[in-house]
Amino acid sequence: MQRIINDPDNIVDEMLEGFLKAHADIVEATANPRVIKARNIPGAKVGIITGGGSGHKPAFIGYVGKNMCDAAAVGEIFSSPTAAAFLDAAKVADQKKGVACLYGNYSGDNMNVKMAVAMAKKEGIAIKTVIANDDVASAPADQREKRRGVAGEIFMWKVGAAKAAQGASLDEVIAAAQKAVDSTRSVGIGLSPCTLPAADHPNFAIKPSTMEIGIGHHGEPGMKVEPLGSAEDIAKIMVNIVLPDYPFKEGDQTAVLVSGLGATPVMELYVLYNEIEKLLQQKGIKIYKNYVGNYFTSLEMKGATFTMMKLDDELKELIDMPACSMGLKEGVCS
Amino acid sequence: MTAFDNKKGRSILQAMVRSIQQNKTHLSDIDGLIGDGDHGINMNKGFSLFEKEYKDKELSFNEGLEKLGTTLMNKIGGSMGSIYGTLFIGMGEAGSRLTKISLADLTAMIEKGYSKLSEIIEARPGDKTLIDTLAPALESLKKSTEKKEDFKTALIKMKAAAKAGSDSTRELKARYGRASRLGERSIGVPDAGSVSCRLLLAAMGDAIVELLE
């Protein structure tokens, strides 16, 4: 694997140094080298924090910024941040109005957040959590609590952070973020695997001319492997998995996010979006807002995820609120 | 041959570190089959960090366990950082007042670590996790303690129980952790955490045998 790296063991720290330099207008370092915070966190609002393993850029630090997450804990590649990092993120974001920790459903993150929450409470921080579980392929509908969080986490952060920016209470922020999660469904399709920088071979295999439907953000095996189809075929498969699960219906207003997994050219994401848009139009589902690009990746995996959130008036207002982070900008950054 | 000197425990920790370093690739490969393939990399990073940080410092067995646990917990994260961190810190705390460590002492240390671990994870025997290695190993030590078997025999039996437990995960369906979403597809592959746990217990057991006096 040809890479632009130094020592693979230092890749996360060196990436963070570069990120902080490149986006110094949006984020800044904290006393904990594995916690990044937004510049100028406005006081007197609920703090929004997240965190997760590295290798998913722009997630997670790319969603720290104005009217987005206030701080993010950073883990090793594909590995949860430490409980200490989640705790320090909570401390940095705490403005005595409570802290909402919005993160994805993975056993490592669950464990470390659980420990961090216990420690934060001991230190007098009011902290509550919302756990994203939007990945339809990762468990059946009757076991939704087991599903992983994938690109839908971005909607959870956007909505929760906007609610906090409006001056809502911790319980209101938690309720809004939970509503975003409950209204969101995702699915991923993988075309080629990824390799951890410290490893010398891919950590799973996708045979040539095949695609893995329902693949996870770390290459967790999906529902099934099929011969690689056209963009039209892939769009149909994705739409047919996501729509019935919620279920999304004719007349629904939605936000649609098509994200690359790292190595798929952005050009192809637009081809995929075009096909998805046609299918949704046929079904009478309206796309109120769309996002196409590399929003939540998995190192250099090839493939894409399709995420859809059903909008009501509250979610529309929150999704429209101006925001400025590296990964998501709404309106003009100031 | 009934106890070992807590102060001389550094060699036990070194053996544990070596067992992870030597099996780094093997552990990642197993993890890659049903997990995300980073188990060996992260374990190696954590154990090597501990080795480097405490290279020239005096460490007893219980201090070493606490330092190793703290390093894993605070520097590595992931699920394994918390799991092994909690286990080793619990074991270390339980051994903090001991000069000589007997079979009963070691059993009590592992029991404390296991109970602390149970507070943070819900996995139970049969869920295809490292608990499938740890629980039978602890059970074996408890039996040996009750029967007042000699320390060396108890360690040999503990190693065998850990291996049998780890091997049993091959036929189990994952019910906890990342592989649990695979259901039937997880059958046929051992759990990476159960393998690292077996390696660590074996390394610990062998190194203790060398120190028995």
XYZ file of C-alpha atoms in Angstrom:
547
model
C 0.000 0.000 0.000
C 1.535 3.300 -1.091
C 0.808 5.990 1.449
C 1.853 9.516 2.309
C 2.863 8.843 5.885
C 5.795 8.824 8.292
C 5.678 6.277 11.116
C 2.232 4.631 10.880
C 2.050 4.586 14.688
C 2.078 8.402 14.698
C -0.418 8.942 11.913
C -3.272 10.107 14.145
C -1.172 12.667 16.025
C 0.408 14.007 12.846
C -2.982 14.217 11.112
C -4.309 16.220 14.077
C -1.376 18.637 13.923
C -2.030 19.231 10.248
C -5.772 19.582 10.737
C -5.321 22.166 13.490
C -2.999 24.195 11.278
C -5.267 23.984 8.252
C -8.471 24.884 10.101
C -7.176 27.250 12.753
C -10.102 29.580 12.024
C -12.586 26.881 13.119
C -10.914 24.635 15.702
C -8.161 24.672 18.275
C -6.135 22.279 20.403
C -6.844 21.582 24.087
C -4.681 20.417 26.984
C -5.510 16.843 25.971
C -3.827 16.174 22.595
C -6.702 13.806 21.753
C -9.428 16.437 22.226
C -10.162 19.142 19.632
C -12.472 22.051 20.451
C -14.277 24.737 18.502
C -12.834 28.240 18.661
C -14.942 30.612 20.754
C -17.564 28.273 22.184
C -20.468 30.600 23.003
C -21.274 30.499 26.715
C -24.655 29.798 28.291
C -25.611 26.946 26.008
C -25.668 23.153 26.221
C -22.293 21.724 25.250
C -22.242 19.285 22.332
C -19.522 16.656 22.227
C -18.787 13.585 20.173
C -15.900 11.260 19.515
C -14.855 8.149 17.713
C -12.025 6.300 16.083
C -9.862 7.925 13.420
C -9.895 7.054 9.737
C -13.369 8.460 8.991
C -12.451 12.015 7.990
C -14.138 14.462 8.017
C -15.752 12.641 10.974
C -15.351 13.300 13.795
C -13.243 16.453 14.195
C -14.532 17.843 10.912
C -17.894 18.370 12.597
C -16.514 20.546 15.372
C -17.221 24.219 14.823
C -19.731 27.005 15.134
C -23.259 25.701 15.775
C -21.868 22.191 15.423
C -20.053 20.033 18.004
C -18.107 22.016 20.590
C -15.494 19.328 21.135
C -14.539 15.887 19.860
C -12.518 13.060 21.398
C -10.142 11.382 18.970
C -9.296 7.668 19.017
C -6.733 5.518 17.266
C -7.664 4.344 13.787
C -11.018 2.525 13.944
C -10.781 2.445 17.720
C -12.733 4.318 20.373
C -11.190 7.317 22.127
C -10.290 6.728 25.761
C -12.754 7.473 28.552
C -10.325 10.210 29.646
C -10.608 11.886 26.226
C -14.428 11.815 26.315
C -14.298 13.253 29.851
C -11.917 16.042 28.795
C -14.137 16.861 25.811
C -17.096 17.169 28.204
C -15.109 19.476 30.500
C -14.062 21.698 27.603
C -17.654 21.980 26.316
C -19.340 22.410 29.702
C -20.866 25.885 30.169
C -22.853 24.836 33.266
C -25.891 24.176 31.054
C -25.198 20.482 30.656
C -23.404 18.465 27.998
C -24.905 16.246 25.290
C -22.588 13.466 24.140
C -23.805 12.414 20.676
C -21.967 9.378 19.322
C -22.307 6.156 17.337
C -23.260 2.687 18.547
C -20.010 0.713 18.853
C -19.052 -1.429 21.835
C -15.764 0.411 22.446
C -17.385 3.845 22.304
C -20.246 2.670 24.518
C -17.819 1.419 27.133
C -15.597 4.485 27.173
C -18.510 6.934 27.120
C -20.140 5.019 29.982
C -16.993 5.415 32.082
C -16.594 9.071 31.052
C -20.215 9.859 31.949
C -19.724 8.358 35.409
C -16.557 10.414 35.913
C -18.166 13.614 34.560
C -21.133 13.245 36.921
C -18.730 12.899 39.841
C -17.223 16.211 38.792
C -20.632 17.861 38.727
C -21.198 17.957 34.963
C -24.780 17.223 33.873
C -24.249 14.917 30.919
C -26.624 12.888 28.767
C -26.096 10.810 25.670
C -27.737 9.991 22.350
C -26.445 6.972 20.441
C -26.834 6.951 16.664
C -27.954 3.625 15.172
C -28.915 4.481 11.603
C -27.244 1.574 9.771
C -30.191 -0.553 8.633
C -28.011 -3.448 7.439
C -26.343 -4.023 10.804
C -29.343 -5.602 12.600
C -33.005 -6.370 11.927
C -35.667 -3.748 12.630
C -36.786 -5.445 15.848
C -33.235 -5.096 17.197
C -32.687 -1.473 16.259
C -30.734 -0.873 19.479
C -27.990 -3.143 18.099
C -27.533 -1.201 14.879
C -24.335 0.714 14.246
C -24.139 4.450 13.765
C -22.856 5.586 10.378
C -23.215 8.750 8.281
C -26.553 9.540 9.937
C -24.517 10.732 12.899
C -23.943 13.931 10.922
C -27.677 14.718 11.018
C -27.712 13.973 14.758
C -24.853 16.441 15.341
C -26.352 19.118 13.083
C -29.774 18.909 14.709
C -28.555 18.600 18.312
C -26.042 21.412 17.931
C -28.569 23.731 16.260
C -31.029 23.078 19.072
C -28.338 23.929 21.616
C -27.493 27.104 19.696
C -31.146 28.165 20.014
C -30.676 28.135 23.766
C -32.634 24.950 24.445
C -32.218 22.976 27.673
C -30.198 19.765 27.869
C -33.357 17.649 27.777
C -34.629 19.529 24.712
C -31.289 19.087 22.951
C -31.262 15.371 23.765
C -34.845 15.024 22.511
C -34.048 16.793 19.223
C -30.906 14.734 18.615
C -32.832 11.545 19.422
C -35.571 12.596 17.015
C -32.941 13.065 14.295
C -31.605 9.554 14.964
C -35.088 8.036 15.019
C -35.945 9.730 11.702
C -32.773 8.596 9.940
C -31.807 5.412 8.096
C -28.596 4.514 6.219
C -27.029 1.756 4.179
C -23.527 1.274 2.778
C -22.176 -0.615 -0.210
C -18.493 -1.572 -0.398
C -16.565 -2.192 -3.615
C -13.051 -2.662 -2.247
C -11.546 -3.041 1.235
C -9.338 -0.747 3.277
C -5.991 -1.350 4.955
C -5.006 -0.058 8.368
C -1.854 2.067 7.980
C 0.066 -0.118 10.437
C -0.987 -3.326 8.651
C 0.491 -4.697 5.451
C -2.660 -6.150 3.938
C -6.372 -5.284 3.769
C -8.298 -6.303 6.862
C -11.061 -7.930 4.865
C -11.662 -8.913 1.260
C -14.163 -7.927 -1.403
C -13.677 -10.097 -4.477
C -13.176 -8.369 -7.833
C -16.411 -7.676 -9.712
C -18.482 -7.989 -6.555
C -19.988 -5.547 -4.076
C -20.802 -6.040 -0.423
C -24.253 -4.749 0.429
C -24.643 -3.381 3.920
C -20.930 -3.089 4.667
C -19.982 -1.280 7.886
C -17.752 1.727 8.371
C -14.856 -0.498 9.443
C -15.477 -3.183 6.848
C -17.834 -5.128 9.079
C -19.369 -7.703 6.767
C -22.720 -6.747 5.312
C -25.926 -8.582 4.483
C -24.811 -10.160 1.235
C -22.281 -10.100 -1.581
C -23.542 -9.679 -5.134
C -22.016 -9.142 -8.574
C -21.133 -5.484 -9.009
C -24.082 -3.664 -10.551
C -24.456 -0.361 -12.367
C -25.046 2.898 -10.496
C -28.730 2.426 -11.289
C -28.689 -1.085 -9.745
C -26.808 0.126 -6.671
C -29.234 3.019 -6.178
C -32.187 0.629 -6.396
C -30.669 -1.744 -3.836
C -29.931 1.117 -1.443
C -33.336 2.733 -1.791
C -35.062 -0.634 -1.365
C -33.216 -1.253 1.899
C -33.599 2.229 3.392
C -37.152 3.239 2.427
C -39.207 0.348 3.841
C -37.285 0.286 7.116
C -38.469 3.661 8.416
C -40.752 3.577 6.326
C -40.448 6.676 4.132
C -43.652 7.447 2.209
C -44.980 9.479 -0.654
C -45.096 13.155 0.220
C -42.324 12.923 2.840
C -39.854 15.790 2.999
C -36.328 14.468 3.504
C -32.658 15.288 3.830
C -30.507 12.978 1.702
C -26.806 12.359 2.239
C -24.662 10.385 -0.201
C -21.166 9.937 1.183
C -18.151 8.268 -0.368
C -16.249 5.724 1.722
C -12.865 7.210 0.869
C -11.586 5.981 -2.472
C -14.631 6.379 -4.703
C -14.279 9.471 -6.907
C -16.725 12.264 -6.082
C -17.807 12.106 -9.724
C -19.285 8.663 -9.085
C -21.123 9.941 -6.016
C -22.980 12.380 -8.251
C -23.836 9.548 -10.651
C -25.226 7.615 -7.683
C -27.088 10.658 -6.342
C -28.659 11.208 -9.734
C -30.039 7.644 -9.724
C -31.262 7.905 -6.120
C -32.969 11.221 -6.863
C -34.813 9.688 -9.840
C -36.072 6.788 -7.718
C -37.216 9.081 -4.910
C -38.979 11.335 -7.395
C -40.818 8.321 -8.821
C -41.982 7.479 -5.324
C -43.102 11.039 -4.622
C -40.519 11.594 -1.871
C -39.185 15.136 -1.773
C -35.540 15.960 -1.188
C -35.643 19.165 0.844
C -31.894 19.214 1.258
C -29.060 17.122 -0.149
C -25.443 16.487 0.706
C -23.117 14.738 -1.770
C -19.418 14.195 -1.080
C -16.958 12.542 1.285
C -18.785 13.246 4.536
C -17.970 10.078 6.488
C -15.289 7.805 5.083
C -13.546 4.572 5.919
C -9.871 5.073 5.038
C -9.551 4.152 1.335
C -12.519 1.843 1.078
C -14.347 2.104 -2.226
C -18.077 2.453 -2.045
C -20.723 4.790 -0.711
C -23.378 5.237 1.921
C -26.901 6.525 1.428
C -28.570 8.231 4.376
C -32.050 9.688 4.575
C -33.776 11.678 7.322
C -37.497 12.393 7.384
C -38.014 16.081 8.133
C -40.723 17.859 10.071
C -40.878 21.610 10.682
C -38.558 21.456 13.677
C -35.925 19.353 11.913
C -36.092 21.587 8.835
C -35.461 24.667 10.929
C -32.543 23.001 12.740
C -30.963 21.589 9.596
C -31.185 25.049 7.972
C -29.512 26.919 10.804
C -26.169 28.427 9.769
C -23.195 26.336 10.863
C -19.492 26.308 10.209
C -17.337 23.236 10.557
C -14.764 21.772 8.186
C -17.052 18.934 7.123
C -20.378 20.747 7.037
C -21.063 24.373 6.294
C -24.492 25.928 6.207
C -24.532 29.511 5.036
C -21.361 31.588 5.055
C -18.678 31.062 7.699
C -17.973 34.227 9.627
C 7.102 -23.763 45.529
C 4.087 -22.116 47.130
C 4.519 -18.451 46.291
C 6.547 -15.894 44.391
C 8.043 -12.583 45.377
C 5.777 -9.707 44.354
C 8.867 -7.504 43.946
C 10.287 -9.795 41.281
C 7.136 -9.546 39.201
C 8.662 -7.475 36.406
C 9.657 -10.601 34.477
C 6.000 -11.686 34.425
C 4.937 -8.389 32.872
C 7.782 -8.579 30.385
C 6.607 -12.029 29.336
C 3.086 -10.692 28.844
C 4.373 -7.795 26.747
C 6.448 -10.176 24.622
C 3.528 -12.506 24.018
C 1.510 -9.627 22.556
C 4.418 -8.254 20.525
C 5.164 -11.669 19.044
C 1.535 -12.308 18.145
C 0.658 -8.856 16.819
C 0.045 -9.974 13.247
C -1.673 -13.206 14.261
C -4.152 -11.319 16.470
C -4.951 -8.755 13.797
C -5.457 -11.487 11.229
C -7.966 -13.320 13.430
C -9.725 -10.043 14.210
C -9.875 -9.243 10.495
C -11.968 -12.343 9.833
C -14.979 -11.118 11.801
C -13.852 -7.807 13.285
C -11.993 -4.828 11.944
C -8.492 -6.275 12.053
C -6.842 -3.916 14.489
C -6.696 -6.005 17.660
C -3.016 -6.939 17.349
C -1.980 -3.458 16.277
C -3.677 -1.696 19.176
C -2.661 -4.272 21.784
C 0.932 -4.122 20.563
C 0.898 -0.347 20.685
C -0.408 -0.296 24.265
C 1.857 -3.024 25.652
C 4.922 -1.575 23.887
C 4.127 1.890 25.239
C 4.037 0.436 28.749
C 7.333 -1.373 28.133
C 9.031 1.810 26.962
C 7.659 4.008 29.729
C 8.669 1.690 32.567
C 11.833 0.223 31.084
C 14.221 1.471 33.756
C 11.822 1.693 36.672
C 11.410 -0.654 39.624
C 8.083 -2.446 39.360
C 6.489 -5.137 41.468
C 3.935 -7.475 39.904
C 0.933 -5.569 41.268
C 2.376 -2.135 40.441
C 3.217 -3.320 36.963
C -0.338 -4.552 36.434
C -1.747 -1.217 37.547
C 0.643 0.745 35.324
C -0.024 -1.516 32.358
C -3.778 -1.205 32.940
C -3.585 2.573 33.232
C -1.523 2.819 30.053
C -4.039 0.706 28.134
C -7.006 2.597 29.549
C -5.642 6.133 29.101
C -3.547 5.816 25.987
C -5.168 3.204 23.800
C -8.922 3.392 24.209
C -10.985 1.196 21.955
C -12.843 -1.584 23.683
C -9.682 -3.505 24.494
C -8.054 -0.539 26.253
C -10.965 -0.382 28.677
C -11.379 -4.130 29.040
C -7.755 -5.078 29.719
C -7.204 -1.774 31.524
C -10.026 -2.507 33.964
C -8.931 -6.136 34.413
C -5.267 -5.340 35.137
C -6.006 -2.354 37.382
C -8.434 -4.520 39.373
C -5.859 -7.313 39.670
C -3.137 -4.863 40.666
C -5.252 -3.204 43.347
C -6.120 -6.559 44.868
C -2.424 -7.393 45.146
C -1.246 -4.069 46.533
C -0.483 -5.262 50.074
C 1.201 -8.519 49.181
C 4.904 -9.295 49.577
C 4.622 -12.938 48.606
C 1.911 -14.006 46.195
C 0.419 -17.453 46.744
C -1.996 -19.388 44.579
C -4.890 -18.109 46.684
C -3.604 -14.532 46.292
C -3.294 -14.775 42.523
C -6.797 -16.280 42.351
C -8.170 -13.401 44.428
C -6.394 -10.864 42.202
C -7.886 -12.276 39.020
C -11.280 -12.569 40.690
C -11.186 -8.871 41.607
C -10.185 -7.924 38.060
C -12.963 -10.071 36.635
C -15.577 -8.537 38.926
C -14.481 -5.001 37.988
C -14.663 -5.975 34.334
C -18.204 -7.283 34.818
C -19.244 -3.793 35.899
C -18.418 -2.320 32.503
C -19.295 -5.102 30.071
C -22.378 -7.230 29.870
C -20.686 -10.148 28.113
C -21.049 -13.471 29.911
C -19.563 -16.888 29.172
C -20.836 -18.124 25.810
C -21.042 -14.705 24.168
C -17.811 -15.264 22.162
C -15.575 -12.792 23.960
C -12.461 -12.901 26.127
C -14.750 -13.815 29.022
C -14.875 -17.314 27.504
C -11.146 -17.553 28.256
C -11.018 -15.637 31.508
C -13.976 -17.262 33.280
C -12.831 -20.904 32.946
C -9.240 -19.922 33.782
C -10.427 -18.259 36.982
C -12.701 -21.200 37.745
C -9.760 -23.573 37.369
C -7.615 -21.513 39.751
C -10.431 -21.432 42.293
C -10.790 -25.213 42.197
C -7.045 -25.694 42.564
C -7.027 -23.297 45.518
C -9.847 -25.204 47.199
C -8.087 -28.526 46.631
C -4.839 -26.985 47.872
C -3.021 -28.136 44.751
C 0.507 -26.895 44.294
C 0.973 -23.590 42.496
C 2.703 -25.020 39.437
C 0.033 -27.673 38.847
C -2.654 -25.025 39.259
C -0.991 -22.816 36.645
C -0.693 -25.669 34.170
C -4.391 -26.466 34.647
C -5.284 -22.778 34.344
C -3.450 -22.575 31.018
C -5.297 -25.625 29.719
C -8.646 -24.194 30.835
C -7.863 -20.865 29.138
C -6.928 -22.635 25.924
C -10.057 -24.801 25.948
C -12.149 -21.692 26.628
C -10.540 -19.750 23.827
C -10.889 -22.683 21.420
C -14.581 -22.974 22.317
C -15.243 -19.512 20.880
C -14.667 -20.928 17.406
C -18.033 -22.685 17.537
C -19.888 -19.887 19.294
C -22.119 -17.294 17.740
C -21.053 -13.785 18.740
C -23.572 -12.149 21.060
C -21.559 -9.177 22.243
C -19.267 -6.640 20.620
C -18.663 -5.805 17.012
C -18.945 -9.356 15.670
C -22.384 -9.838 17.256
C -24.057 -8.259 14.243
C -22.748 -11.096 12.091
C -24.819 -13.781 13.785
C -24.200 -17.130 12.089
C -21.345 -15.719 10.021
C -19.226 -15.411 13.154
C -19.245 -19.198 13.664
C -16.037 -20.994 12.667
C -13.698 -18.179 13.656
C -12.224 -17.795 17.150
C -12.740 -14.501 18.994
C -9.592 -12.362 18.835
C -9.994 -11.094 22.409
C -10.292 -14.639 23.728
C -7.053 -15.516 21.932
C -5.115 -12.540 23.309
C -6.459 -13.347 26.766
C -5.250 -16.946 26.453
C -1.801 -15.754 25.318
C -1.564 -13.338 28.237
C -2.661 -15.898 30.830
C -0.232 -18.468 29.411
C 2.667 -15.996 29.425
C 1.767 -14.968 32.965
C 1.524 -18.578 34.130
C 4.845 -19.639 32.580
C 6.678 -16.639 33.990
C 5.255 -17.239 37.481
C 6.477 -20.861 37.393
C 10.022 -19.548 36.886
C 9.720 -17.392 39.993
C 8.198 -19.933 42.383
C 10.159 -20.400 45.559
